Amino acid sequence: MTPPQSKNFHTANPEAESAIDRSIPEFEAAKISDEDEYFQNHKPPSYLPEIEKEVQEFIEYHRKNTQKRIALVTSGGTTVPLENNTVRFIDNFSAGTRGATSAEYFLENGYAVIFLHREFSLLPYSRHYSHSTNCFLDFMTEKNDKIEINPKFADEMLKVLRKYNDAKESNSLILIPFTTVNQYLYTLKTVSECLHVMSSKALFYLAAAVSDFFIPQSRMPTHKIQSSATKDGELVIRLAQVPKFLSRLVENWAQGAMIISFKLETDNNILIKKATSALDRYHHQLVIGNLLQTRKKEVVFVKPNGDNDWIKLNEDEIKGNVEIESKMIPAVIKVHDEWIQSNSS
Ligand code: PAZ
């Protein structure tokens, strides 16, 4: 028996009056997102496949042998080259203290760490002796024609050396460099995609200070900008906005991972508002807010449930050189525990 047909209308016939309605505004062709367009129009760094291989091996090693959680810690500032054969670039203040210090506390707490850092910025462990007002030779002394560690620094140095050796021997730390914002974006994408297999056991701790503006490759001069090219003695540079990659990270590259972004401001009055709007926009798990002026003494954890939890060092802790990351990382790990728990059912 054939099913009853509606006699009142037919979907196959266009409606005569509106079949061609010229008054309807033109339907725009689907646009590719700013993020995708960025990757279509900018070349990846030539060494990216090697990084991908190293990172995959690192992740596989821990999946098979240690079952450790893996933290991707980004650290330091990105450069924005003004020329393709780069003589000049725009940079920012970040030395990588937050990233390098945090990486040490993640390692101490049993995480394996992928340290995606600005080349020549601070590194875990060596940070205690590099970029310091003390020359590294001050840590040494001469005795009976031999070089020794200055006894004044020996105890502290032994502690750092042991932790460093632990991280090395357990293959728990991998160092991945970047310099330009383009290298950072491509490497972040690649590493994130590799980490996809870790699901909720991956933690993204995005402490790098990434430039918001850049010069697209299409309009970057090949050679050094000549002073004769200036107009009335002024050099005018037109920068484009770096696309916001956090939504891609949350929705595609690192789906299931716990993602923490940082928000740096210089105006106390807008810090919480800006951190909250980042959470609303990207739907990740935590924004850590900090002010340029006080970033080593206090930070605020801005959470999706509306909580703003401050972590501060007191006067004694500041005098005793306590690092704020020693309080931040256990608090971050607590949030990660809850994230893994909520994803395991
Ligand atoms: O590198 P550092 O320790 O001097 O500074 C750390 C920091 C302020 C760059 C970091 O805590 C941070 O807030 N990063 C994100 C910056 C931003 O894109 O808003």
CSV table of N, CA and C in Angstrom, one decimal, residues 24-131:
chain,number,residue,atom,x,y,z
A,24,ILE,N,16.0,39.9,-1.6
A,24,ILE,CA,16.7,39.3,-0.5
A,24,ILE,C,18.2,39.6,-0.6
A,25,PRO,N,18.8,40.0,0.6
A,25,PRO,CA,20.2,40.4,0.5
A,25,PRO,C,21.1,39.2,0.1
A,26,GLU,N,22.2,39.5,-0.6
A,26,GLU,CA,23.1,38.5,-1.1
A,26,GLU,C,23.6,37.6,0.0
A,27,PHE,N,23.6,36.3,-0.2
A,27,PHE,CA,24.1,35.4,0.8
A,27,PHE,C,25.6,35.3,0.6
A,28,GLU,N,26.3,35.6,1.7
A,28,GLU,CA,27.8,35.7,1.5
A,28,GLU,C,28.4,34.3,1.4
A,29,ALA,N,29.4,34.1,0.6
A,29,ALA,CA,30.1,32.9,0.5
A,29,ALA,C,30.7,32.5,1.9
A,30,ALA,N,30.8,31.2,2.2
A,30,ALA,CA,31.4,30.9,3.5
A,30,ALA,C,32.8,31.4,3.6
A,31,LYS,N,33.1,32.0,4.7
A,31,LYS,CA,34.4,32.6,4.9
A,31,LYS,C,35.3,31.6,5.7
A,32,ILE,N,36.5,31.6,5.3
A,32,ILE,CA,37.4,30.7,6.2
A,32,ILE,C,37.8,31.6,7.4
A,33,SER,N,38.0,31.0,8.5
A,33,SER,CA,38.3,31.7,9.7
A,33,SER,C,39.6,32.4,9.6
A,34,ASP,N,39.8,33.5,10.4
A,34,ASP,CA,41.1,34.2,10.4
A,34,ASP,C,42.2,33.3,10.7
A,35,GLU,N,42.0,32.3,11.6
A,35,GLU,CA,43.0,31.4,12.0
A,35,GLU,C,43.5,30.5,10.8
A,36,ASP,N,42.5,29.9,10.1
A,36,ASP,CA,42.8,29.1,8.9
A,36,ASP,C,43.5,29.9,7.9
A,37,GLU,N,43.0,31.1,7.7
A,37,GLU,CA,43.6,32.0,6.7
A,37,GLU,C,45.0,32.3,7.0
A,38,TYR,N,45.3,32.5,8.3
A,38,TYR,CA,46.7,32.7,8.7
A,38,TYR,C,47.6,31.6,8.3
A,39,PHE,N,47.2,30.3,8.5
A,39,PHE,CA,48.0,29.2,8.2
A,39,PHE,C,48.1,29.0,6.7
A,40,GLN,N,47.1,29.4,5.9
A,40,GLN,CA,47.2,29.3,4.5
A,40,GLN,C,48.2,30.3,3.9
A,41,ASN,N,48.3,31.5,4.6
A,41,ASN,CA,49.1,32.6,4.0
A,41,ASN,C,50.5,32.7,4.6
A,42,HIS,N,50.8,31.9,5.6
A,42,HIS,CA,52.1,32.0,6.2
A,42,HIS,C,52.8,30.6,6.2
A,43,LYS,N,54.1,30.6,5.8
A,43,LYS,CA,54.8,29.4,5.7
A,43,LYS,C,55.2,28.8,7.0
A,44,PRO,N,55.2,27.5,7.2
A,44,PRO,CA,55.6,26.9,8.5
A,44,PRO,C,57.2,26.9,8.5
A,45,PRO,N,57.7,26.9,9.7
A,45,PRO,CA,59.2,26.9,9.8
A,45,PRO,C,59.7,25.5,9.3
A,46,SER,N,60.8,25.5,8.6
A,46,SER,CA,61.3,24.3,7.9
A,46,SER,C,61.6,23.2,8.8
A,47,TYR,N,61.9,23.5,10.1
A,47,TYR,CA,62.3,22.4,11.0
A,47,TYR,C,61.1,21.7,11.7
A,48,LEU,N,59.8,22.2,11.4
A,48,LEU,CA,58.7,21.7,12.1
A,48,LEU,C,58.5,20.2,12.1
A,49,PRO,N,58.8,19.5,11.0
A,49,PRO,CA,58.6,18.0,11.1
A,49,PRO,C,59.5,17.3,12.1
A,50,GLU,N,60.7,17.9,12.3
A,50,GLU,CA,61.6,17.3,13.3
A,50,GLU,C,61.1,17.5,14.7
A,51,ILE,N,60.5,18.7,15.0
A,51,ILE,CA,59.9,18.9,16.3
A,51,ILE,C,58.8,18.0,16.5
A,52,GLU,N,58.0,17.8,15.5
A,52,GLU,CA,56.8,16.9,15.6
A,52,GLU,C,57.2,15.5,16.0
A,53,LYS,N,58.3,15.0,15.3
A,53,LYS,CA,58.8,13.7,15.6
A,53,LYS,C,59.3,13.6,17.1
A,54,GLU,N,60.1,14.6,17.5
A,54,GLU,CA,60.6,14.5,18.8
A,54,GLU,C,59.5,14.6,19.9
A,55,VAL,N,58.5,15.4,19.6
A,55,VAL,CA,57.4,15.5,20.6
A,55,VAL,C,56.6,14.2,20.6
A,56,GLN,N,56.3,13.7,19.4
A,56,GLN,CA,55.5,12.4,19.4
A,56,GLN,C,56.3,11.3,20.2
A,57,GLU,N,57.6,11.2,20.0
A,57,GLU,CA,58.4,10.2,20.7
A,57,GLU,C,58.3,10.4,22.2
A,58,PHE,N,58.4,11.7,22.6
A,58,PHE,CA,58.3,12.1,24.1
A,58,PHE,C,56.9,11.6,24.6
A,59,ILE,N,55.9,12.0,23.9
A,59,ILE,CA,54.5,11.6,24.4
A,59,ILE,C,54.4,10.1,24.5
A,60,GLU,N,54.8,9.4,23.4
A,60,GLU,CA,54.7,8.0,23.4
A,60,GLU,C,55.4,7.3,24.5
A,61,TYR,N,56.7,7.8,24.8
A,61,TYR,CA,57.5,7.3,25.9
A,61,TYR,C,56.7,7.4,27.2
A,62,HIS,N,56.1,8.5,27.4
A,62,HIS,CA,55.4,8.6,28.7
A,62,HIS,C,54.0,7.9,28.7
A,63,ARG,N,53.4,7.7,27.6
A,63,ARG,CA,52.2,6.9,27.5
A,63,ARG,C,52.4,5.5,27.8
A,64,LYS,N,53.6,5.0,27.3
A,64,LYS,CA,53.9,3.6,27.4
A,64,LYS,C,54.5,3.3,28.7
A,65,ASN,N,55.4,4.1,29.2
A,65,ASN,CA,56.3,3.8,30.3
A,65,ASN,C,56.0,4.4,31.7
A,66,THR,N,55.5,5.6,31.7
A,66,THR,CA,55.4,6.3,33.0
A,66,THR,C,53.9,6.6,33.3
A,67,GLN,N,53.1,6.7,32.3
A,67,GLN,CA,51.7,7.2,32.5
A,67,GLN,C,51.6,8.6,33.2
A,68,LYS,N,52.7,9.4,33.0
A,68,LYS,CA,52.7,10.7,33.6
A,68,LYS,C,51.7,11.6,32.9
A,69,ARG,N,51.2,12.6,33.6
A,69,ARG,CA,50.4,13.6,32.9
A,69,ARG,C,51.5,14.5,32.2
A,70,ILE,N,51.0,15.2,31.1
A,70,ILE,CA,52.0,16.0,30.4
A,70,ILE,C,51.5,17.5,30.4
A,71,ALA,N,52.4,18.4,30.8
A,71,ALA,CA,52.1,19.8,30.8
A,71,ALA,C,52.8,20.5,29.6
A,72,LEU,N,52.1,21.2,28.8
A,72,LEU,CA,52.8,22.0,27.8
A,72,LEU,C,52.8,23.4,28.4
A,73,VAL,N,54.1,23.8,28.7
A,73,VAL,CA,54.3,25.2,29.3
A,73,VAL,C,54.9,26.1,28.2
A,74,THR,N,54.2,27.2,27.9
A,74,THR,CA,54.7,28.1,26.9
A,74,THR,C,55.3,29.3,27.7
A,75,SER,N,56.4,29.8,27.2
A,75,SER,CA,57.2,30.7,28.0
A,75,SER,C,58.0,31.8,27.2
A,76,GLY,N,58.0,33.0,27.7
A,76,GLY,CA,58.8,34.0,27.0
A,76,GLY,C,58.0,34.8,26.0
A,77,GLY,N,58.6,35.8,25.4
A,77,GLY,CA,57.9,36.6,24.4
A,77,GLY,C,58.2,36.2,23.0
A,78,THR,N,57.4,36.6,22.1
A,78,THR,CA,57.6,36.4,20.6
A,78,THR,C,58.1,37.6,20.0
A,79,THR,N,58.9,37.4,18.9
A,79,THR,CA,59.3,38.6,18.1
A,79,THR,C,58.5,38.8,16.9
A,80,VAL,N,58.4,40.0,16.5
A,80,VAL,CA,57.6,40.3,15.2
A,80,VAL,C,58.7,40.9,14.3
A,81,PRO,N,59.2,40.2,13.3
A,81,PRO,CA,60.2,40.7,12.4
A,81,PRO,C,59.6,41.8,11.5
A,82,LEU,N,60.4,42.8,11.3
A,82,LEU,CA,60.0,43.9,10.3
A,82,LEU,C,60.5,43.7,8.9
A,83,GLU,N,61.5,42.7,8.8
A,83,GLU,CA,62.0,42.4,7.5
A,83,GLU,C,62.2,40.9,7.4
A,84,ASN,N,62.1,40.4,6.2
A,84,ASN,CA,62.3,38.9,6.0
A,84,ASN,C,63.7,38.5,6.4
A,85,ASN,N,64.7,39.2,5.8
A,85,ASN,CA,66.1,39.0,6.3
A,85,ASN,C,66.2,39.9,7.5
A,86,THR,N,65.9,39.4,8.7
A,86,THR,CA,65.5,40.2,9.8
A,86,THR,C,66.7,40.9,10.4
A,87,VAL,N,66.7,42.3,10.3
A,87,VAL,CA,67.6,43.1,11.1
A,87,VAL,C,66.9,43.6,12.3
A,88,ARG,N,65.7,44.1,12.1
A,88,ARG,CA,64.9,44.7,13.2
A,88,ARG,C,63.6,43.9,13.5
A,89,PHE,N,63.3,43.9,14.7
A,89,PHE,CA,62.0,43.3,15.1
A,89,PHE,C,61.4,44.0,16.3
A,90,ILE,N,60.1,43.7,16.5
A,90,ILE,CA,59.4,44.2,17.7
A,90,ILE,C,59.4,43.1,18.7
A,91,ASP,N,59.6,43.4,20.0
A,91,ASP,CA,59.7,42.4,21.0
A,91,ASP,C,58.9,42.8,22.2
A,92,ASN,N,58.9,42.0,23.3
A,92,ASN,CA,58.3,42.4,24.5
A,92,ASN,C,59.2,42.0,25.7
A,93,PHE,N,58.7,42.4,26.9
A,93,PHE,CA,59.5,42.4,28.1
A,93,PHE,C,59.8,41.0,28.6
A,94,SER,N,59.0,40.0,28.2
A,94,SER,CA,59.0,38.7,29.0
A,94,SER,C,60.3,38.0,28.9
A,95,ALA,N,60.9,37.6,30.1
A,95,ALA,CA,62.1,36.9,30.2
A,95,ALA,C,61.9,35.4,30.3
A,96,GLY,N,60.6,35.0,30.5
A,96,GLY,CA,60.3,33.6,30.7
A,96,GLY,C,60.5,33.1,32.2
A,97,THR,N,60.4,34.0,33.1
A,97,THR,CA,60.6,33.6,34.5
A,97,THR,C,59.4,32.8,34.9
A,98,ARG,N,58.2,33.2,34.6
A,98,ARG,CA,57.0,32.5,35.0
A,98,ARG,C,57.0,31.1,34.4
A,99,GLY,N,57.3,31.0,33.1
A,99,GLY,CA,57.3,29.7,32.5
A,99,GLY,C,58.3,28.7,33.0
A,100,ALA,N,59.6,29.2,33.1
A,100,ALA,CA,60.7,28.4,33.5
A,100,ALA,C,60.5,27.9,35.0
A,101,THR,N,60.0,28.8,35.8
A,101,THR,CA,59.8,28.5,37.3
A,101,THR,C,58.7,27.5,37.4
A,102,SER,N,57.6,27.8,36.7
A,102,SER,CA,56.4,26.9,36.7
A,102,SER,C,56.8,25.5,36.3
A,103,ALA,N,57.6,25.4,35.2
A,103,ALA,CA,58.0,24.1,34.7
A,103,ALA,C,58.7,23.3,35.8
A,104,GLU,N,59.5,23.9,36.5
A,104,GLU,CA,60.2,23.2,37.6
A,104,GLU,C,59.2,22.6,38.6
A,105,TYR,N,58.2,23.4,39.0
A,105,TYR,CA,57.2,22.9,40.0
A,105,TYR,C,56.3,21.8,39.4
A,106,PHE,N,56.1,21.9,38.1
A,106,PHE,CA,55.3,20.8,37.4
A,106,PHE,C,56.1,19.5,37.5
A,107,LEU,N,57.4,19.6,37.2
A,107,LEU,CA,58.3,18.4,37.2
A,107,LEU,C,58.4,17.8,38.6
A,108,GLU,N,58.5,18.7,39.6
A,108,GLU,CA,58.6,18.2,41.0
A,108,GLU,C,57.3,17.5,41.4
A,109,ASN,N,56.2,17.9,40.8
A,109,ASN,CA,54.9,17.3,41.1
A,109,ASN,C,54.6,16.1,40.2
A,110,GLY,N,55.6,15.6,39.5
A,110,GLY,CA,55.3,14.3,38.8
A,110,GLY,C,54.9,14.5,37.4
A,111,TYR,N,54.8,15.7,36.8
A,111,TYR,CA,54.4,15.9,35.4
A,111,TYR,C,55.6,15.7,34.5
A,112,ALA,N,55.4,15.3,33.3
A,112,ALA,CA,56.4,15.5,32.2
A,112,ALA,C,56.1,16.8,31.6
A,113,VAL,N,57.1,17.5,31.1
A,113,VAL,CA,56.9,18.9,30.6
A,113,VAL,C,57.4,19.1,29.2
A,114,ILE,N,56.6,19.6,28.4
A,114,ILE,CA,57.0,20.1,27.1
A,114,ILE,C,57.2,21.6,27.2
A,115,PHE,N,58.4,22.1,27.2
A,115,PHE,CA,58.7,23.5,27.5
A,115,PHE,C,58.9,24.3,26.1
A,116,LEU,N,57.8,24.9,25.7
A,116,LEU,CA,57.8,25.6,24.4
A,116,LEU,C,58.2,27.1,24.8
A,117,HIS,N,59.5,27.4,24.5
A,117,HIS,CA,60.0,28.7,25.0
A,117,HIS,C,60.7,29.5,23.9
A,118,ARG,N,60.7,30.8,24.2
A,118,ARG,CA,61.5,31.7,23.4
A,118,ARG,C,63.0,31.3,23.5
A,119,GLU,N,63.7,31.1,22.4
A,119,GLU,CA,65.1,30.7,22.4
A,119,GLU,C,65.9,31.7,23.2
A,120,PHE,N,66.8,31.3,24.0
A,120,PHE,CA,67.6,32.1,24.9
A,120,PHE,C,66.9,32.9,26.0
A,121,SER,N,65.7,32.5,26.2
A,121,SER,CA,65.0,33.0,27.5
A,121,SER,C,65.3,32.1,28.6
A,122,LEU,N,64.8,32.3,29.8
A,122,LEU,CA,65.1,31.5,30.9
A,122,LEU,C,64.7,30.0,30.7
A,123,LEU,N,65.5,29.1,31.2
A,123,LEU,CA,65.1,27.7,31.1
A,123,LEU,C,65.0,27.1,32.5
A,124,PRO,N,64.2,26.0,32.7
A,124,PRO,CA,64.1,25.4,34.0
A,124,PRO,C,65.5,25.0,34.5
A,125,TYR,N,65.8,25.2,35.7
A,125,TYR,CA,67.1,24.8,36.4
A,125,TYR,C,68.2,25.8,36.1
A,126,SER,N,68.6,25.9,34.8
A,126,SER,CA,69.7,26.8,34.5
A,126,SER,C,69.3,28.3,34.8
A,127,ARG,N,68.0,28.5,34.9
A,127,ARG,CA,67.6,29.9,35.2
A,127,ARG,C,68.2,30.5,36.5
A,128,HIS,N,68.6,29.5,37.4
A,128,HIS,CA,69.1,30.0,38.7
A,128,HIS,C,70.5,30.6,38.5
A,129,TYR,N,71.1,30.4,37.3
A,129,TYR,CA,72.5,30.8,37.1
A,129,TYR,C,72.7,31.7,35.9
A,130,SER,N,71.7,31.7,35.0
A,130,SER,CA,71.9,32.5,33.8
A,130,SER,C,71.1,33.8,34.0
A,131,HIS,N,71.3,34.8,33.1
A,131,HIS,CA,70.6,36.1,33.2
A,131,HIS,C,70.6,36.7,34.6
